[in-house]
């Protein structure tokens, strides 16, 4: 495991277009320093595939996110009151229009092409970017004293943006066009009741968790396919 | 014509007669009208209806005739229906109804007298004009027309409104509403609030009316119910299940009903408020509710109310439970800059509501009628709001309004802004100096204070002082303020800080500025050093001493001291002594001079300190002792009138091998004592002081003083030796303890001595009981003879010195006194001399009485009858039997019968010894006295022990055992408990050797009389005292010894009296019982028997 959930915030997690060699992670933790060193070592070597290093970085970032999404979901639920805060709460039937769902038929996922795989990832995280902001706004209104949750939502969104930047970078390197930006949120998003906001936040956190898991699997595949 | 009253009357009678005629004629026809009923809606016209049997013959018409009460004329109207509209009249109305057939023929006629009481007033059925609902407040609004125009005058009207709900139209409420009809149509409105959200189920409303006309005597009845109106549905009808009310804010303690609406195909499993499930109340097919009583404050994200639906659904709402805003507490408004007034307050009890539901504050100023909305963070305890300061407005009357969805509260405050100035913390604080006593301070305060004066407080502190300086200054706009501080000490480090407030109307100090440190410049030393001088013994050189100046006097770093020598204002010599030296030598060369010492630092020189080198001769200088004061040394001296310029007390403290440090203290001329204190003084160390008097022409040594700060016990024991010992005395000599070991002024010695030997377990004299101590206070005495000791005895001696501080350690010695040779010689010579004298006397007597002796003891013809010696023996034996000391028969004669008649001639010696015993014993024995023919020889068994050891079977043997038993019985009474105290007493006192008396005489304390008595009692006792004899147990060593010594007895008598017949003198001198050093026993046995 790369992260253990205690690392500091990292607003500039992802590599930017003008500095692709910038280390992915800033962390005071030794393990993450080690990771940065490894990334730098990898970057120093001649790379047959320009996106291989970024794929590896994205994989690492996804692993880091994976560790935090569980905590995010748990923290979210703990602040929403019963039934959300009840032990073992799960409402799989709850859905929210527009929130990307990670579940996918295995065979279709396994045989998916790179461009589709990356495009689906990109599309999902572009949507999560908007939804995480929406959940942050909802929670700032509903639970202004839930500072830990608000901080975690902020961090999750920042990392999502880092992930999106990485995906853009990889797709650009592979010559895959990025899907056009669409606003996933409809005007209905604003006029919902507090309970629905709580439900929406739950769905977003749950699906985000699922999508990060899927991304880790996606990039495990890609990493194997494009070894650095 | 009709005006004639008589005619009218006639007409009426005729009409009545006709009517009765008709009624009587036509009753019984089936077409006859009956059951006339009249109702009025407006009290003007009434609708009368009747029943009539309709036959097959259709086309029946009715002719109704009634008297018009206004014109008093008969009015007839024809109608096809069974009802007619006729005016309402006061009193009774006669109505004749004639049933006509199609041809106009009258079939039947009926006449009714309709009284007012039989008319019913039934208002018109009201119509609901408008029914609307406010879903957020669960309120229904109802509007209808009162139709007041129906009546031309004012009337009281009552309305009944019925609220129904659910499809089953169960009545929820039946409300009454009273109004006044004004003669005009009015729209009346009414509202009703539901206890459950209106969305939860369908609501229906209907209304009816009642007119209360008190002067109408007819029946007054409720109108018909208006047609039912349904509560309109919400505009945004949810297409999915929902829980109502949505996101409602309620007060803590409210009772709230929630309902869950679901769609067809769904069913509700349960419904929870928070984590608690509540029983479901079924509202209709698709709606269920729960009722929650007394809700408590919710968490910030509200309390979830949710229902779980079958097959799969979770719906919910959030209830925010909180409090109405508390009255803002501690509202305080003040200005910091004169640009804004900042009001702060404590919101009081938390409302438990946040963000859009949180308390909103509005600060309203009544004079300027301005208000500002305050942005507060409800998570903060203290809230602030800024209001702009208006030019030319001094007084501000603030009202702070607090409101949230559950209520509002307010607080007010009237202030004069000039009296509420709380300045910002001074910043840019600087401190500078260019002198040794002054400092310049500067700071900046933001804000416009042109209209007021400022008061600033400057705190000046250093390590040992702190003072505050208040400075008043004119206010300025965003300006630097300056101040000047003086009276600082040169070369001192100060810490400054400043705070400010309004000068005229003090409100509050600002916070302290940051601290700044400053060290003032150096200045010349404030005074000359304290000096002293000492002449060398020869007088050639003079050593000048000075003390370093205190930091507060030095005003800087002392670099050197300049020592100069003046003679009549002319400087003879001068030289500088660098720091840290604090003395210097000056060669006087035989001339005295005035010594001047000046301390110098970078800033300059101190005023000179002067002292003359002249010493006045002093004679007969005494050394006196100072008193230890614990923390110092108390010294006093006699005032000397010639001393004009004070006394100087000088001392020197040496530390280790270095030369001692000269120190001194000066006192004014009138001083006669002082307590000298110094951190260098140590307890137990002797210090020597010299007191000098300052006279007009020089210093004179007046007195030497020795003293201790604190006296301690001597560190060591005095070194002492035993110079000589004799048999009864020891001469002890000791040496002085060195001064440094005394640790105080020696007050004397304590000499301890007691019997004791080396190696005894007792380690010190303190636990020695029989010790004797002697206090020697004469310190000149260096030896002491201890007298009255016992000879040949080991003594333990100890000598300790003592001071005021205590007694020092002890040194112990063991000494053995010599034996008493004179006593020994006497002890040998006296018995020898006595024996010789006795022998000589006996010889002389025997010689002189040789004839008588011969005749008595050796007669030529022995005659036993006349034998006086035998007689003497017999008497003694008889006397023995008379003695009661021992009741025994020691001589059980054993008879030996000589069978032969020819008796052998017995030897005289045998006869002499045995016969008398036989004579004396025979009568007692009770045996035959006439044994003339027999020669009976009786004898006592020589060894008793053999008799005792034989088995005690036969009588004679038993009687011989009596000796032993009797001795036992003599002993037994000793165990008598009554005598025990005496025994104990004697045992404790024991036998005390007579030599103890002289020792006791040497003791420091005199003997108490009782003790002397004890000694007497315990001393030697004559044998006549039986008690003493009882003490001697038969098995004591003494007894055994005596037994052994007297193991064989020459005669039976001596067996009896082997103890009692011992002469007292002999016993007293008996060596076995005497443990004195010079006793016989000690002659053979050195150890004293303790």
mmCIF file of N, CA and C in Angstrom, chain B residues 367-414:
data_model
loop_
_atom_site.group_PDB
_atom_site.id
_atom_site.type_symbol
_atom_site.label_atom_id
_atom_site.label_comp_id
_atom_site.label_asym_id
_atom_site.label_seq_id
_atom_site.Cartn_x
_atom_site.Cartn_y
_atom_site.Cartn_z
ATOM 1 N N UNK B 367 -30.825 56.507 15.855
ATOM 2 C CA UNK B 367 -30.690 57.940 15.571
ATOM 3 C C UNK B 367 -30.487 58.160 14.065
ATOM 4 N N UNK B 368 -29.595 57.394 13.495
ATOM 5 C CA UNK B 368 -29.357 57.564 12.056
ATOM 6 C C UNK B 368 -30.309 56.683 11.231
ATOM 7 N N UNK B 369 -31.045 55.821 11.928
ATOM 8 C CA UNK B 369 -31.994 54.908 11.290
ATOM 9 C C UNK B 369 -31.313 54.051 10.218
ATOM 10 N N UNK B 370 -30.108 53.691 10.508
ATOM 11 C CA UNK B 370 -29.372 52.836 9.585
ATOM 12 C C UNK B 370 -29.264 51.453 10.203
ATOM 13 N N UNK B 371 -29.223 50.483 9.351
ATOM 14 C CA UNK B 371 -28.947 49.166 9.907
ATOM 15 C C UNK B 371 -27.955 48.415 9.044
ATOM 16 N N UNK B 372 -27.254 47.532 9.699
ATOM 17 C CA UNK B 372 -26.298 46.698 8.966
ATOM 18 C C UNK B 372 -26.598 45.240 9.308
ATOM 19 N N UNK B 373 -26.439 44.413 8.293
ATOM 20 C CA UNK B 373 -26.615 42.984 8.517
ATOM 21 C C UNK B 373 -25.264 42.416 8.950
ATOM 22 N N UNK B 374 -25.295 41.683 10.033
ATOM 23 C CA UNK B 374 -24.031 41.191 10.587
ATOM 24 C C UNK B 374 -23.744 39.794 10.047
ATOM 25 N N UNK B 375 -22.547 39.639 9.606
ATOM 26 C CA UNK B 375 -22.132 38.307 9.167
ATOM 27 C C UNK B 375 -21.396 37.657 10.333
ATOM 28 N N UNK B 376 -22.023 36.659 10.859
ATOM 29 C CA UNK B 376 -21.390 36.000 12.006
ATOM 30 C C UNK B 376 -21.214 34.525 11.683
ATOM 31 N N UNK B 377 -20.242 33.978 12.328
ATOM 32 C CA UNK B 377 -20.028 32.538 12.192
ATOM 33 C C UNK B 377 -20.601 31.901 13.452
ATOM 34 N N UNK B 378 -21.650 31.156 13.270
ATOM 35 C CA UNK B 378 -22.335 30.635 14.449
ATOM 36 C C UNK B 378 -21.483 29.638 15.214
ATOM 37 N N UNK B 379 -20.408 29.185 14.590
ATOM 38 C CA UNK B 379 -19.537 28.243 15.308
ATOM 39 C C UNK B 379 -18.644 28.989 16.300
ATOM 40 N N UNK B 380 -18.557 30.328 16.144
ATOM 41 C CA UNK B 380 -17.747 31.118 17.076
ATOM 42 C C UNK B 380 -18.573 31.515 18.285
ATOM 43 N N UNK B 381 -17.933 31.576 19.405
ATOM 44 C CA UNK B 381 -18.637 31.923 20.643
ATOM 45 C C UNK B 381 -18.934 33.421 20.663
ATOM 46 N N UNK B 382 -17.967 34.207 20.221
ATOM 47 C CA UNK B 382 -18.122 35.658 20.269
ATOM 48 C C UNK B 382 -18.480 36.159 18.875
ATOM 49 N N UNK B 383 -19.476 37.017 18.825
ATOM 50 C CA UNK B 383 -19.906 37.550 17.532
ATOM 51 C C UNK B 383 -19.579 39.037 17.448
ATOM 52 N N UNK B 384 -19.255 39.464 16.233
ATOM 53 C CA UNK B 384 -18.884 40.863 16.025
ATOM 54 C C UNK B 384 -19.677 41.434 14.865
ATOM 55 N N UNK B 385 -19.848 42.737 14.921
ATOM 56 C CA UNK B 385 -20.515 43.420 13.825
ATOM 57 C C UNK B 385 -19.992 44.858 13.798
ATOM 58 N N UNK B 386 -19.705 45.354 12.632
ATOM 59 C CA UNK B 386 -19.152 46.707 12.514
ATOM 60 C C UNK B 386 -20.218 47.669 12.005
ATOM 61 N N UNK B 387 -20.225 48.845 12.614
ATOM 62 C CA UNK B 387 -21.149 49.889 12.190
ATOM 63 C C UNK B 387 -20.302 51.121 11.903
ATOM 64 N N UNK B 388 -20.552 51.806 10.772
ATOM 65 C CA UNK B 388 -19.672 52.940 10.449
ATOM 66 C C UNK B 388 -19.894 54.132 11.383
ATOM 67 N N UNK B 389 -18.802 54.804 11.712
ATOM 68 C CA UNK B 389 -18.893 56.015 12.542
ATOM 69 C C UNK B 389 -19.318 57.163 11.630
ATOM 70 N N UNK B 390 -20.327 57.891 12.065
ATOM 71 C CA UNK B 390 -20.780 59.034 11.265
ATOM 72 C C UNK B 390 -20.143 60.293 11.806
ATOM 73 N N UNK B 391 -19.747 61.143 10.868
ATOM 74 C CA UNK B 391 -19.202 62.438 11.296
ATOM 75 C C UNK B 391 -20.322 63.186 12.017
ATOM 76 N N UNK B 392 -19.977 63.897 13.033
ATOM 77 C CA UNK B 392 -20.911 64.735 13.791
ATOM 78 C C UNK B 392 -21.933 63.922 14.592
ATOM 79 N N UNK B 393 -21.754 62.653 14.664
ATOM 80 C CA UNK B 393 -22.651 61.888 15.544
ATOM 81 C C UNK B 393 -21.816 61.261 16.648
ATOM 82 N N UNK B 394 -22.184 61.615 17.861
ATOM 83 C CA UNK B 394 -21.449 61.066 19.006
ATOM 84 C C UNK B 394 -22.236 59.957 19.693
ATOM 85 N N UNK B 395 -23.545 60.175 19.767
ATOM 86 C CA UNK B 395 -24.390 59.215 20.488
ATOM 87 C C UNK B 395 -24.954 58.208 19.487
ATOM 88 N N UNK B 396 -24.865 56.977 19.855
ATOM 89 C CA UNK B 396 -25.393 55.908 18.998
ATOM 90 C C UNK B 396 -26.300 55.037 19.850
ATOM 91 N N UNK B 397 -27.503 54.804 19.323
ATOM 92 C CA UNK B 397 -28.455 53.955 20.048
ATOM 93 C C UNK B 397 -28.652 52.678 19.228
ATOM 94 N N UNK B 398 -27.977 51.651 19.654
ATOM 95 C CA UNK B 398 -27.981 50.417 18.867
ATOM 96 C C UNK B 398 -29.036 49.441 19.354
ATOM 97 N N UNK B 399 -29.638 48.783 18.415
ATOM 98 C CA UNK B 399 -30.502 47.645 18.738
ATOM 99 C C UNK B 399 -30.024 46.477 17.883
ATOM 100 N N UNK B 400 -29.697 45.434 18.534
ATOM 101 C CA UNK B 400 -29.238 44.254 17.807
ATOM 102 C C UNK B 400 -30.384 43.249 17.787
ATOM 103 N N UNK B 401 -30.882 42.978 16.603
ATOM 104 C CA UNK B 401 -31.988 42.036 16.462
ATOM 105 C C UNK B 401 -31.471 40.683 16.015
ATOM 106 N N UNK B 402 -31.945 39.662 16.664
ATOM 107 C CA UNK B 402 -31.548 38.300 16.297
ATOM 108 C C UNK B 402 -32.801 37.549 15.876
ATOM 109 N N UNK B 403 -32.737 36.839 14.781
ATOM 110 C CA UNK B 403 -33.926 36.093 14.355
ATOM 111 C C UNK B 403 -33.514 34.816 13.644
ATOM 112 N N UNK B 404 -34.339 33.807 13.815
ATOM 113 C CA UNK B 404 -34.173 32.573 13.060
ATOM 114 C C UNK B 404 -35.564 32.025 12.793
ATOM 115 N N UNK B 405 -35.705 30.929 12.089
ATOM 116 C CA UNK B 405 -37.053 30.472 11.749
ATOM 117 C C UNK B 405 -37.935 30.210 12.963
ATOM 118 N N UNK B 406 -37.352 30.164 14.136
ATOM 119 C CA UNK B 406 -38.155 29.815 15.306
ATOM 120 C C UNK B 406 -38.473 31.001 16.197
ATOM 121 N N UNK B 407 -37.922 32.175 15.873
ATOM 122 C CA UNK B 407 -38.245 33.310 16.721
ATOM 123 C C UNK B 407 -37.231 34.413 16.588
ATOM 124 N N UNK B 408 -37.394 35.432 17.411
ATOM 125 C CA UNK B 408 -36.451 36.535 17.392
ATOM 126 C C UNK B 408 -36.262 37.096 18.794
ATOM 127 N N UNK B 409 -35.162 37.847 18.934
ATOM 128 C CA UNK B 409 -34.853 38.483 20.211
ATOM 129 C C UNK B 409 -34.015 39.697 19.903
ATOM 130 N N UNK B 410 -33.908 40.615 20.866
ATOM 131 C CA UNK B 410 -33.078 41.790 20.607
ATOM 132 C C UNK B 410 -32.469 42.322 21.884
ATOM 133 N N UNK B 411 -31.389 43.107 21.689
ATOM 134 C CA UNK B 411 -30.696 43.782 22.784
ATOM 135 C C UNK B 411 -30.385 45.189 22.333
ATOM 136 N N UNK B 412 -30.379 46.124 23.281
ATOM 137 C CA UNK B 412 -30.112 47.520 22.913
ATOM 138 C C UNK B 412 -28.961 48.067 23.730
ATOM 139 N N UNK B 413 -28.307 49.082 23.183
ATOM 140 C CA UNK B 413 -27.178 49.713 23.865
ATOM 141 C C UNK B 413 -27.046 51.137 23.354
ATOM 142 N N UNK B 414 -26.943 52.066 24.293
ATOM 143 C CA UNK B 414 -26.757 53.473 23.935
ATOM 144 C C UNK B 414 -25.342 53.860 24.331
#
